[in-house]
PDB file of C-alpha atoms in Angstrom:
ATOM      1  CA  MET A 893     -47.252 -84.721 -49.290  1.00 86.00           C
ATOM      2  CA  SER A 894     -50.465 -86.250 -47.954  1.00 95.00           C
ATOM      3  CA  THR A 895     -54.290 -86.103 -48.986  1.00 97.00           C
ATOM      4  CA  VAL A 896     -56.055 -84.261 -46.623  1.00 98.00           C
ATOM      5  CA  ALA A 897     -59.886 -83.648 -46.260  1.00 98.00           C
ATOM      6  CA  PHE A 898     -60.633 -80.066 -44.828  1.00 98.00           C
ATOM      7  CA  ILE A 899     -64.023 -79.536 -43.263  1.00 98.00           C
ATOM      8  CA  GLY A 900     -65.032 -76.149 -42.819  1.00 97.00           C
ATOM      9  CA  VAL A 901     -63.670 -73.358 -44.805  1.00 97.00           C
ATOM     10  CA  GLY A 902     -64.696 -70.417 -43.041  1.00 95.00           C
ATOM     11  CA  ALA A 903     -62.851 -67.109 -41.772  1.00 95.00           C
ATOM     12  CA  MET A 904     -60.192 -69.535 -40.228  1.00 97.00           C
ATOM     13  CA  GLY A 905     -60.531 -72.694 -41.777  1.00 98.00           C
ATOM     14  CA  SER A 906     -60.282 -71.113 -45.313  1.00 98.00           C
ATOM     15  CA  ARG A 907     -56.864 -69.616 -44.449  1.00 98.00           C
ATOM     16  CA  MET A 908     -55.498 -72.787 -42.857  1.00 98.00           C
ATOM     17  CA  ALA A 909     -56.528 -74.932 -45.715  1.00 98.00           C
ATOM     18  CA  MET A 910     -55.077 -72.529 -48.318  1.00 98.00           C
ATOM     19  CA  ASN A 911     -51.759 -72.710 -46.448  1.00 98.00           C
ATOM     20  CA  LEU A 912     -52.110 -76.646 -46.638  1.00 98.00           C
ATOM     21  CA  HIS A 913     -52.489 -76.398 -50.393  1.00 97.00           C
ATOM     22  CA  ALA A 914     -49.621 -73.879 -50.822  1.00 97.00           C
ATOM     23  CA  ALA A 915     -47.473 -76.547 -48.926  1.00 97.00           C
ATOM     24  CA  GLY A 916     -48.444 -79.207 -51.691  1.00 97.00           C
ATOM     25  CA  HIS A 917     -50.845 -81.123 -49.603  1.00 97.00           C
ATOM     26  CA  GLU A 918     -53.952 -82.516 -52.108  1.00 97.00           C
ATOM     27  CA  LEU A 919     -56.891 -80.983 -50.428  1.00 97.00           C
ATOM     28  CA  ARG A 920     -60.561 -82.153 -50.734  1.00 97.00           C
ATOM     29  CA  VAL A 921     -62.922 -79.421 -49.217  1.00 98.00           C
ATOM     30  CA  PHE A 922     -66.595 -79.430 -47.583  1.00 97.00           C
ATOM     31  CA  ASN A 923     -68.198 -76.521 -46.411  1.00 96.00           C
ATOM     32  CA  ARG A 924     -72.024 -76.264 -45.522  1.00 91.00           C
ATOM     33  CA  ASN A 925     -72.178 -72.959 -47.181  1.00 93.00           C
ATOM     34  CA  LYS A 926     -71.016 -73.802 -50.744  1.00 93.00           C
ATOM     35  CA  GLU A 927     -70.311 -70.140 -51.605  1.00 95.00           C
ATOM     36  CA  LYS A 928     -67.481 -70.415 -49.282  1.00 96.00           C
ATOM     37  CA  THR A 929     -65.664 -73.273 -51.232  1.00 97.00           C
ATOM     38  CA  LYS A 930     -65.355 -71.026 -54.595  1.00 97.00           C
ATOM     39  CA  PRO A 931     -62.042 -70.002 -54.017  1.00 97.00           C
ATOM     40  CA  PHE A 932     -60.969 -73.737 -53.624  1.00 97.00           C
ATOM     41  CA  ALA A 933     -62.692 -74.836 -56.831  1.00 97.00           C
ATOM     42  CA  GLU A 934     -61.163 -71.779 -58.806  1.00 97.00           C
ATOM     43  CA  LYS A 935     -57.797 -73.309 -57.864  1.00 96.00           C
ATOM     44  CA  GLY A 936     -58.708 -76.854 -59.185  1.00 97.00           C
ATOM     45  CA  ILE A 937     -59.551 -78.159 -55.459  1.00 97.00           C
ATOM     46  CA  GLU A 938     -62.222 -80.780 -55.392  1.00 96.00           C
ATOM     47  CA  VAL A 939     -65.280 -79.793 -53.390  1.00 97.00           C
ATOM     48  CA  PHE A 940     -67.652 -82.304 -52.002  1.00 97.00           C
ATOM     49  CA  ASP A 941     -71.384 -82.365 -50.940  1.00 95.00           C
ATOM     50  CA  SER A 942     -70.591 -83.997 -47.647  1.00 95.00           C
ATOM     51  CA  PRO A 943     -68.034 -84.727 -45.085  1.00 96.00           C
ATOM     52  CA  ALA A 944     -68.462 -88.545 -45.555  1.00 96.00           C
ATOM     53  CA  ALA A 945     -67.838 -87.949 -49.258  1.00 96.00           C
ATOM     54  CA  ALA A 946     -64.744 -85.838 -48.627  1.00 97.00           C
ATOM     55  CA  VAL A 947     -62.995 -88.092 -46.352  1.00 97.00           C
ATOM     56  CA  LYS A 948     -62.900 -91.090 -48.397  1.00 95.00           C
ATOM     57  CA  GLY A 949     -59.659 -92.039 -49.492  1.00 92.00           C
ATOM     58  CA  ALA A 950     -58.044 -89.203 -47.140  1.00 97.00           C
ATOM     59  CA  GLU A 951     -55.066 -89.877 -44.910  1.00 98.00           C
ATOM     60  CA  PHE A 952     -55.874 -86.850 -42.636  1.00 98.00           C
ATOM     61  CA  VAL A 953     -58.940 -85.112 -41.936  1.00 98.00           C
ATOM     62  CA  CYS A 954     -58.903 -81.412 -40.655  1.00 98.00           C
ATOM     63  CA  SER A 955     -61.854 -79.922 -39.359  1.00 98.00           C
ATOM     64  CA  ILE A 956     -62.848 -76.497 -37.884  1.00 98.00           C
ATOM     65  CA  VAL A 957     -66.358 -75.643 -36.987  1.00 97.00           C
ATOM     66  CA  SER A 958     -68.312 -73.474 -34.421  1.00 95.00           C
ATOM     67  CA  ASP A 959     -69.159 -75.641 -31.138  1.00 97.00           C
ATOM     68  CA  ASP A 960     -69.989 -78.860 -29.934  1.00 98.00           C
ATOM     69  CA  ILE A 961     -73.300 -79.009 -31.656  1.00 97.00           C
ATOM     70  CA  ALA A 962     -71.598 -78.383 -35.144  1.00 96.00           C
ATOM     71  CA  THR A 963     -68.965 -80.994 -34.228  1.00 97.00           C
ATOM     72  CA  ARG A 964     -71.221 -83.663 -33.229  1.00 97.00           C
ATOM     73  CA  GLU A 965     -73.046 -83.374 -36.655  1.00 96.00           C
ATOM     74  CA  VAL A 966     -69.844 -83.417 -38.737  1.00 97.00           C
ATOM     75  CA  MET A 967     -68.079 -86.128 -36.584  1.00 98.00           C
ATOM     76  CA  LEU A 968     -70.661 -88.224 -35.400  1.00 97.00           C
ATOM     77  CA  GLY A 969     -73.981 -87.502 -37.632  1.00 94.00           C
ATOM     78  CA  ALA A 970     -75.549 -89.369 -40.746  1.00 90.00           C
ATOM     79  CA  GLY A 971     -72.923 -88.858 -43.327  1.00 89.00           C
ATOM     80  CA  GLY A 972     -70.130 -87.785 -40.865  1.00 95.00           C
ATOM     81  CA  ILE A 973     -66.589 -87.868 -40.718  1.00 97.00           C
ATOM     82  CA  VAL A 974     -66.020 -90.955 -37.922  1.00 97.00           C
ATOM     83  CA  GLY A 975     -68.541 -93.222 -39.988  1.00 96.00           C
ATOM     84  CA  ALA A 976     -67.181 -92.644 -43.174  1.00 97.00           C
ATOM     85  CA  ALA A 977     -63.206 -92.480 -42.456  1.00 97.00           C
ATOM     86  CA  SER A 978     -60.997 -95.645 -43.261  1.00 96.00           C
ATOM     87  CA  ALA A 979     -59.043 -97.190 -40.476  1.00 97.00           C
ATOM     88  CA  GLY A 980     -56.009 -95.445 -39.686  1.00 97.00           C
ATOM     89  CA  THR A 981     -57.161 -92.143 -40.873  1.00 98.00           C
ATOM     90  CA  ILE A 982     -56.264 -89.156 -38.458  1.00 98.00           C
ATOM     91  CA  ILE A 983     -58.517 -86.528 -37.685  1.00 98.00           C
ATOM     92  CA  LEU A 984     -57.183 -82.969 -36.684  1.00 98.00           C
ATOM     93  CA  ASP A 985     -59.989 -81.435 -35.004  1.00 98.00           C
ATOM     94  CA  SER A 986     -59.320 -77.477 -34.432  1.00 98.00           C
ATOM     95  CA  SER A 987     -62.623 -76.525 -33.424  1.00 98.00           C
ATOM     96  CA  THR A 988     -63.066 -75.016 -29.780  1.00 98.00           C
ATOM     97  CA  ASN A 989     -65.260 -77.833 -28.112  1.00 98.00           C
ATOM     98  CA  THR A 990     -65.663 -78.884 -24.744  1.00 98.00           C
ATOM     99  CA  PRO A 991     -63.273 -81.638 -23.384  1.00 98.00           C
ATOM    100  CA  ALA A 992     -66.133 -83.959 -22.853  1.00 97.00           C
ATOM    101  CA  MET A 993     -67.305 -83.741 -26.489  1.00 98.00           C
ATOM    102  CA  SER A 994     -63.444 -84.204 -27.720  1.00 98.00           C
ATOM    103  CA  ARG A 995     -63.401 -87.334 -25.492  1.00 98.00           C
ATOM    104  CA  GLU A 996     -66.785 -88.719 -26.931  1.00 98.00           C
ATOM    105  CA  VAL A 997     -65.504 -88.593 -30.538  1.00 98.00           C
ATOM    106  CA  ALA A 998     -62.201 -89.882 -29.822  1.00 98.00           C
ATOM    107  CA  LYS A 999     -63.720 -92.882 -28.233  1.00 98.00           C
ATOM    108  CA  ALA A1000     -66.064 -93.337 -31.442  1.00 98.00           C
ATOM    109  CA  ALA A1001     -63.188 -93.004 -33.770  1.00 98.00           C
ATOM    110  CA  ALA A1002     -61.135 -95.425 -31.992  1.00 98.00           C
ATOM    111  CA  ALA A1003     -64.096 -98.083 -32.109  1.00 98.00           C
ATOM    112  CA  ARG A1004     -63.406 -97.628 -35.814  1.00 97.00           C
ATOM    113  CA  GLY A1005     -59.554 -97.653 -35.922  1.00 98.00           C
ATOM    114  CA  VAL A1006     -59.769 -93.952 -36.406  1.00 98.00           C
ATOM    115  CA  VAL A1007     -57.381 -91.527 -34.441  1.00 98.00           C
ATOM    116  CA  TYR A1008     -59.149 -88.177 -33.113  1.00 98.00           C
ATOM    117  CA  LEU A1009     -57.078 -85.599 -31.959  1.00 98.00           C
ATOM    118  CA  ASP A1010     -58.433 -82.401 -30.617  1.00 98.00           C
ATOM    119  CA  ALA A1011     -56.144 -79.603 -31.849  1.00 98.00           C
ATOM    120  CA  PRO A1012     -57.762 -76.274 -31.241  1.00 98.00           C
ATOM    121  CA  VAL A1013     -55.591 -73.251 -32.348  1.00 98.00           C
ATOM    122  CA  SER A1014     -54.672 -70.206 -30.491  1.00 97.00           C
ATOM    123  CA  GLY A1015     -54.626 -67.136 -32.973  1.00 95.00           C
ATOM    124  CA  SER A1016     -57.307 -65.222 -35.007  1.00 93.00           C
ATOM    125  CA  LEU A1017     -57.240 -64.133 -38.772  1.00 95.00           C
ATOM    126  CA  ALA A1018     -54.017 -62.717 -38.911  1.00 94.00           C
ATOM    127  CA  GLN A1019     -52.150 -65.764 -37.554  1.00 96.00           C
ATOM    128  CA  ALA A1020     -54.198 -68.089 -39.557  1.00 97.00           C
ATOM    129  CA  GLN A1021     -53.155 -66.087 -42.937  1.00 97.00           C
ATOM    130  CA  GLY A1022     -49.509 -65.916 -41.786  1.00 97.00           C
ATOM    131  CA  LYS A1023     -48.997 -69.444 -40.656  1.00 98.00           C
ATOM    132  CA  GLU A1024     -48.602 -68.397 -36.922  1.00 97.00           C
ATOM    133  CA  LEU A1025     -51.259 -70.308 -35.190  1.00 98.00           C
ATOM    134  CA  VAL A1026     -50.395 -72.219 -32.058  1.00 98.00           C
ATOM    135  CA  PHE A1027     -51.912 -75.848 -31.825  1.00 98.00           C
ATOM    136  CA  LEU A1028     -52.766 -77.135 -28.693  1.00 98.00           C
ATOM    137  CA  VAL A1029     -53.123 -81.038 -29.079  1.00 98.00           C
ATOM    138  CA  GLY A1030     -54.626 -83.751 -26.893  1.00 98.00           C
ATOM    139  CA  GLY A1031     -54.727 -87.331 -28.046  1.00 98.00           C
ATOM    140  CA  ASP A1032     -52.184 -90.259 -29.145  1.00 98.00           C
ATOM    141  CA  LYS A1033     -48.605 -89.322 -29.252  1.00 98.00           C
ATOM    142  CA  ALA A1034     -47.812 -91.482 -32.648  1.00 98.00           C
ATOM    143  CA  ALA A1035     -50.850 -89.833 -34.416  1.00 98.00           C
ATOM    144  CA  PHE A1036     -49.582 -86.592 -33.199  1.00 98.00           C
ATOM    145  CA  ASP A1037     -46.082 -87.081 -34.477  1.00 98.00           C
ATOM    146  CA  LYS A1038     -47.573 -88.190 -37.884  1.00 98.00           C
ATOM    147  CA  ALA A1039     -49.840 -85.245 -38.148  1.00 98.00           C
ATOM    148  CA  LYS A1040     -47.123 -82.652 -37.072  1.00 98.00           C
ATOM    149  CA  PRO A1041     -46.133 -81.683 -40.468  1.00 97.00           C
ATOM    150  CA  LEU A1042     -49.527 -80.696 -41.145  1.00 98.00           C
ATOM    151  CA  MET A1043     -49.809 -78.213 -38.264  1.00 98.00           C
ATOM    152  CA  ASP A1044     -46.319 -77.195 -39.000  1.00 98.00           C
ATOM    153  CA  ALA A1045     -47.557 -76.060 -42.511  1.00 98.00           C
ATOM    154  CA  MET A1046     -50.529 -73.988 -40.677  1.00 98.00           C
ATOM    155  CA  GLY A1047     -48.854 -72.692 -37.451  1.00 98.00           C
ATOM    156  CA  LYS A1048     -45.652 -71.541 -35.679  1.00 98.00           C
ATOM    157  CA  MET A1049     -45.986 -73.847 -32.581  1.00 98.00           C
ATOM    158  CA  VAL A1050     -47.197 -77.237 -32.187  1.00 98.00           C
ATOM    159  CA  ARG A1051     -47.526 -78.892 -28.730  1.00 98.00           C
ATOM    160  CA  ARG A1052     -49.095 -81.862 -27.475  1.00 98.00           C
ATOM    161  CA  ILE A1053     -50.800 -81.133 -24.103  1.00 98.00           C
ATOM    162  CA  GLY A1054     -51.727 -84.831 -23.101  1.00 98.00           C
ATOM    163  CA  ASP A1055     -54.413 -87.246 -23.521  1.00 98.00           C
ATOM    164  CA  SER A1056     -57.600 -86.802 -25.469  1.00 98.00           C
ATOM    165  CA  GLY A1057     -59.387 -83.440 -24.097  1.00 98.00           C
ATOM    166  CA  ALA A1058     -56.089 -82.031 -23.129  1.00 98.00           C
ATOM    167  CA  GLY A1059     -55.695 -79.745 -26.000  1.00 98.00           C
ATOM    168  CA  ALA A1060     -59.585 -78.434 -25.511  1.00 98.00           C
ATOM    169  CA  THR A1061     -58.825 -78.063 -21.760  1.00 98.00           C
ATOM    170  CA  LEU A1062     -55.988 -75.459 -22.530  1.00 98.00           C
ATOM    171  CA  LYS A1063     -57.891 -73.706 -25.312  1.00 98.00           C
ATOM    172  CA  LEU A1064     -60.927 -72.758 -23.165  1.00 98.00           C
ATOM    173  CA  ILE A1065     -58.390 -71.719 -20.436  1.00 98.00           C
ATOM    174  CA  ASN A1066     -56.671 -69.630 -23.069  1.00 98.00           C
ATOM    175  CA  ASN A1067     -59.808 -67.933 -24.422  1.00 98.00           C
ATOM    176  CA  MET A1068     -61.071 -67.211 -20.735  1.00 98.00           C
ATOM    177  CA  MET A1069     -57.853 -65.431 -20.382  1.00 98.00           C
ATOM    178  CA  SER A1070     -58.239 -63.527 -23.475  1.00 98.00           C
ATOM    179  CA  ALA A1071     -61.932 -62.583 -22.736  1.00 98.00           C
ATOM    180  CA  THR A1072     -61.104 -61.595 -19.478  1.00 98.00           C
ATOM    181  CA  LEU A1073     -58.101 -59.308 -20.770  1.00 98.00           C
ATOM    182  CA  THR A1074     -60.234 -57.826 -23.446  1.00 98.00           C
ATOM    183  CA  ALA A1075     -62.951 -56.950 -20.654  1.00 98.00           C
ATOM    184  CA  ALA A1076     -60.173 -55.199 -18.772  1.00 97.00           C
ATOM    185  CA  VAL A1077     -58.873 -53.334 -21.769  1.00 97.00           C
ATOM    186  CA  ALA A1078     -62.471 -52.163 -22.448  1.00 97.00           C
ATOM    187  CA  GLU A1079     -62.801 -50.582 -18.680  1.00 96.00           C
ATOM    188  CA  ALA A1080     -59.429 -48.980 -19.204  1.00 96.00           C
ATOM    189  CA  VAL A1081     -60.428 -47.335 -22.384  1.00 97.00           C
ATOM    190  CA  GLN A1082     -63.503 -46.057 -20.805  1.00 95.00           C
ATOM    191  CA  MET A1083     -61.431 -44.526 -17.989  1.00 96.00           C
ATOM    192  CA  ALA A1084     -58.964 -43.077 -20.710  1.00 96.00           C
ATOM    193  CA  GLU A1085     -61.513 -41.416 -22.621  1.00 96.00           C
ATOM    194  CA  ALA A1086     -63.466 -39.951 -19.616  1.00 96.00           C
ATOM    195  CA  ALA A1087     -60.349 -38.661 -18.185  1.00 97.00           C
ATOM    196  CA  ASN A1088     -59.472 -36.791 -21.730  1.00 97.00           C
ATOM    197  CA  LEU A1089     -55.982 -38.601 -21.975  1.00 97.00           C
ATOM    198  CA  ASP A1090     -53.971 -38.441 -25.182  1.00 97.00           C
ATOM    199  CA  ARG A1091     -54.980 -41.661 -26.942  1.00 95.00           C
ATOM    200  CA  ASP A1092     -51.475 -42.151 -28.542  1.00 95.00           C
ATOM    201  CA  ALA A1093     -49.794 -41.677 -25.348  1.00 96.00           C
ATOM    202  CA  ALA A1094     -51.862 -44.162 -23.368  1.00 95.00           C
ATOM    203  CA  LEU A1095     -51.530 -46.714 -26.047  1.00 94.00           C
ATOM    204  CA  GLU A1096     -47.752 -46.595 -25.959  1.00 95.00           C
ATOM    205  CA  VAL A1097     -47.101 -46.422 -22.192  1.00 96.00           C
ATOM    206  CA  LEU A1098     -49.887 -49.059 -21.417  1.00 96.00           C
ATOM    207  CA  GLY A1099     -48.386 -51.282 -24.414  1.00 94.00           C
ATOM    208  CA  GLU A1100     -44.941 -51.060 -22.765  1.00 95.00           C
ATOM    209  CA  GLY A1101     -46.060 -51.293 -19.111  1.00 94.00           C
ATOM    210  CA  ALA A1102     -46.679 -54.325 -16.915  1.00 95.00           C
ATOM    211  CA  ALA A1103     -49.997 -54.959 -18.575  1.00 92.00           C
ATOM    212  CA  GLY A1104     -48.867 -54.957 -21.909  1.00 94.00           C
ATOM    213  CA  SER A1105     -49.853 -58.016 -23.982  1.00 94.00           C
ATOM    214  CA  ARG A1106     -50.881 -58.902 -27.455  1.00 92.00           C
ATOM    215  CA  ILE A1107     -54.425 -58.385 -26.445  1.00 95.00           C
ATOM    216  CA  LEU A1108     -53.909 -54.916 -25.232  1.00 96.00           C
ATOM    217  CA  LYS A1109     -51.795 -53.734 -28.304  1.00 94.00           C
ATOM    218  CA  THR A1110     -54.538 -55.186 -30.796  1.00 95.00           C
ATOM    219  CA  LYS A1111     -57.782 -54.535 -28.842  1.00 97.00           C
ATOM    220  CA  LEU A1112     -57.257 -50.917 -27.189  1.00 96.00           C
ATOM    221  CA  PRO A1113     -56.583 -49.301 -30.749  1.00 96.00           C
ATOM    222  CA  LYS A1114     -59.925 -50.910 -32.257  1.00 97.00           C
ATOM    223  CA  MET A1115     -61.616 -49.651 -29.146  1.00 97.00           C
ATOM    224  CA  PHE A1116     -60.412 -46.308 -29.597  1.00 97.00           C
ATOM    225  CA  LYS A1117     -61.453 -46.344 -33.003  1.00 96.00           C
ATOM    226  CA  ARG A1118     -64.768 -47.968 -32.682  1.00 97.00           C
ATOM    227  CA  ASP A1119     -63.526 -50.585 -35.292  1.00 97.00           C
ATOM    228  CA  PHE A1120     -65.513 -53.470 -34.274  1.00 98.00           C
ATOM    229  CA  SER A1121     -64.850 -55.639 -37.428  1.00 96.00           C
ATOM    230  CA  PRO A1122     -64.521 -59.202 -36.602  1.00 96.00           C
ATOM    231  CA  GLN A1123     -61.280 -60.966 -36.121  1.00 94.00           C
ATOM    232  CA  PHE A1124     -62.929 -63.330 -33.414  1.00 96.00           C
ATOM    233  CA  GLN A1125     -66.471 -62.877 -33.167  1.00 97.00           C
ATOM    234  CA  LEU A1126     -67.925 -61.725 -29.632  1.00 98.00           C
ATOM    235  CA  GLU A1127     -70.451 -64.713 -29.790  1.00 98.00           C
ATOM    236  CA  LEU A1128     -68.111 -67.236 -30.142  1.00 97.00           C
ATOM    237  CA  MET A1129     -66.061 -65.660 -27.272  1.00 98.00           C
ATOM    238  CA  GLU A1130     -68.935 -66.011 -25.207  1.00 98.00           C
ATOM    239  CA  LYS A1131     -69.624 -69.391 -26.024  1.00 98.00           C
ATOM    240  CA  ASP A1132     -65.886 -70.461 -25.156  1.00 98.00           C
ATOM    241  CA  LEU A1133     -66.610 -68.781 -21.701  1.00 98.00           C
ATOM    242  CA  ARG A1134     -69.799 -70.726 -21.312  1.00 98.00           C
ATOM    243  CA  TYR A1135     -67.774 -74.083 -22.062  1.00 98.00           C
ATOM    244  CA  PHE A1136     -64.846 -73.049 -19.560  1.00 98.00           C
ATOM    245  CA  LEU A1137     -67.480 -72.452 -16.939  1.00 98.00           C
ATOM    246  CA  LEU A1138     -69.221 -76.170 -17.620  1.00 98.00           C
ATOM    247  CA  LEU A1139     -65.449 -77.096 -17.329  1.00 97.00           C
ATOM    248  CA  ALA A1140     -64.904 -75.381 -13.946  1.00 98.00           C
ATOM    249  CA  SER A1141     -68.090 -77.407 -12.899  1.00 97.00           C
ATOM    250  CA  ASP A1142     -66.694 -80.658 -14.228  1.00 96.00           C
ATOM    251  CA  VAL A1143     -63.538 -80.193 -12.142  1.00 97.00           C
ATOM    252  CA  ASP A1144     -65.238 -78.608  -9.157  1.00 98.00           C
ATOM    253  CA  ARG A1145     -63.254 -75.433  -9.029  1.00 98.00           C
ATOM    254  CA  PRO A1146     -64.581 -71.797  -8.388  1.00 98.00           C
ATOM    255  CA  ALA A1147     -64.293 -69.414 -11.208  1.00 98.00           C
ATOM    256  CA  PRO A1148     -65.929 -66.012 -10.181  1.00 98.00           C
ATOM    257  CA  ILE A1149     -63.947 -63.905 -12.434  1.00 98.00           C
ATOM    258  CA  ALA A1150     -64.848 -65.979 -15.427  1.00 98.00           C
ATOM    259  CA  SER A1151     -68.367 -66.154 -14.335  1.00 98.00           C
ATOM    260  CA  LEU A1152     -68.683 -62.395 -14.138  1.00 98.00           C
ATOM    261  CA  VAL A1153     -66.998 -62.055 -17.642  1.00 98.00           C
ATOM    262  CA  ARG A1154     -69.011 -64.339 -19.378  1.00 98.00           C
ATOM    263  CA  SER A1155     -72.068 -62.358 -17.946  1.00 98.00           C
ATOM    264  CA  GLN A1156     -70.687 -59.360 -19.659  1.00 97.00           C
ATOM    265  CA  TYR A1157     -70.335 -61.006 -23.264  1.00 98.00           C
ATOM    266  CA  GLN A1158     -73.719 -62.596 -22.698  1.00 98.00           C
ATOM    267  CA  ALA A1159     -75.423 -59.228 -22.119  1.00 97.00           C
ATOM    268  CA  ALA A1160     -73.440 -58.153 -25.384  1.00 98.00           C
ATOM    269  CA  LYS A1161     -74.713 -60.908 -27.297  1.00 98.00           C
ATOM    270  CA  LEU A1162     -78.029 -60.390 -26.200  1.00 97.00           C
ATOM    271  CA  ALA A1163     -77.669 -56.797 -27.363  1.00 96.00           C
ATOM    272  CA  GLN A1164     -76.985 -57.975 -30.832  1.00 97.00           C
ATOM    273  CA  LEU A1165     -73.315 -57.523 -31.120  1.00 98.00           C
ATOM    274  CA  GLY A1166     -72.385 -61.175 -30.990  1.00 98.00           C
ATOM    275  CA  LYS A1167     -71.356 -60.721 -35.090  1.00 97.00           C
ATOM    276  CA  LEU A1168     -69.051 -58.088 -34.094  1.00 98.00           C
ATOM    277  CA  ASP A1169     -65.171 -58.294 -32.897  1.00 98.00           C
ATOM    278  CA  SER A1170     -64.742 -59.632 -29.328  1.00 98.00           C
ATOM    279  CA  CYS A1171     -63.703 -56.348 -28.293  1.00 98.00           C
ATOM    280  CA  ALA A1172     -67.454 -54.936 -29.039  1.00 98.00           C
ATOM    281  CA  VAL A1173     -67.917 -55.867 -25.263  1.00 98.00           C
ATOM    282  CA  PHE A1174     -66.575 -52.519 -24.864  1.00 98.00           C
ATOM    283  CA  LEU A1175     -70.059 -51.007 -26.177  1.00 97.00           C
ATOM    284  CA  GLN A1176     -71.880 -53.101 -23.858  1.00 94.00           C
ATOM    285  CA  ALA A1177     -69.872 -51.540 -21.068  1.00 90.00           C
ATOM    286  CA  ALA A1178     -70.025 -48.049 -22.242  1.00 93.00           C
ATOM    287  CA  GLY A1179     -73.610 -48.027 -23.234  1.00 93.00           C
ATOM    288  CA  GLU A1180     -72.854 -47.236 -26.663  1.00 94.00           C
ATOM    289  CA  ARG A1181     -74.306 -48.432 -30.040  1.00 92.00           C
ATOM    290  CA  PRO A1182     -72.044 -49.606 -33.028  1.00 92.00           C
ATOM    291  CA  LYS A1183     -71.856 -46.992 -35.865  1.00 84.00           C
ATOM    292  CA  SER A1184     -73.923 -47.889 -38.955  1.00 69.00           C
TER     293      SER A1184
END
């Protein structure tokens, strides 16, 4: 078993960290909001006041924060992970960042003898809870092999995609597709309701048809029920679409569908729907407001 510093124990991170604890790894935890570390302290897991303090003496560091800005702060900022980690430490960053951010941190880490792997995950709260996440990893192969048992304790599939930034790239592609499918389901729900179709029949048939997918089977019932409790917040999906479009610009590829879908999510975020589930894009498209 390994000593693991876990940075960021929010909705996803807390579940992932608890699975590492259950697997027998020795955890050291940091979170900006101290309130979220209480369940760990109650289990006797040591809680630290800074990322730097948490990573000292750790063999591995896991991090999952909201975006490039937060990643830069916890990785490269004063009291950050890269500056405090010992040579040989392996960092697993499961945040959804731009590939450019991942490569920047990897370069800074390598200069100190530390290995940084971009290791974002596919899956939301249920998958994090049930150890069913999919890890998309970019970076050094030897470090990936050493870190794989940790990821196996948190997920059902672990794949090295390529060099630094490759995991981040595929994660943005994945989330662009998820957002686009969710927006399409939102249009389908509007049509089904306007035509007074039987909801149960529509859900069953669409779920078994050519367009059937996990997105359809999870998001369509939430839209019908007007249940927008967050599994993955809309504002985070909008951020991922924005990052995807930056990637498209970097590699000089057109992305007209992603541009349109990002506009829908952007409008929903500006309409104060950002803290709701990503499928709340339905409310913006339908001109509805969430029930209080």
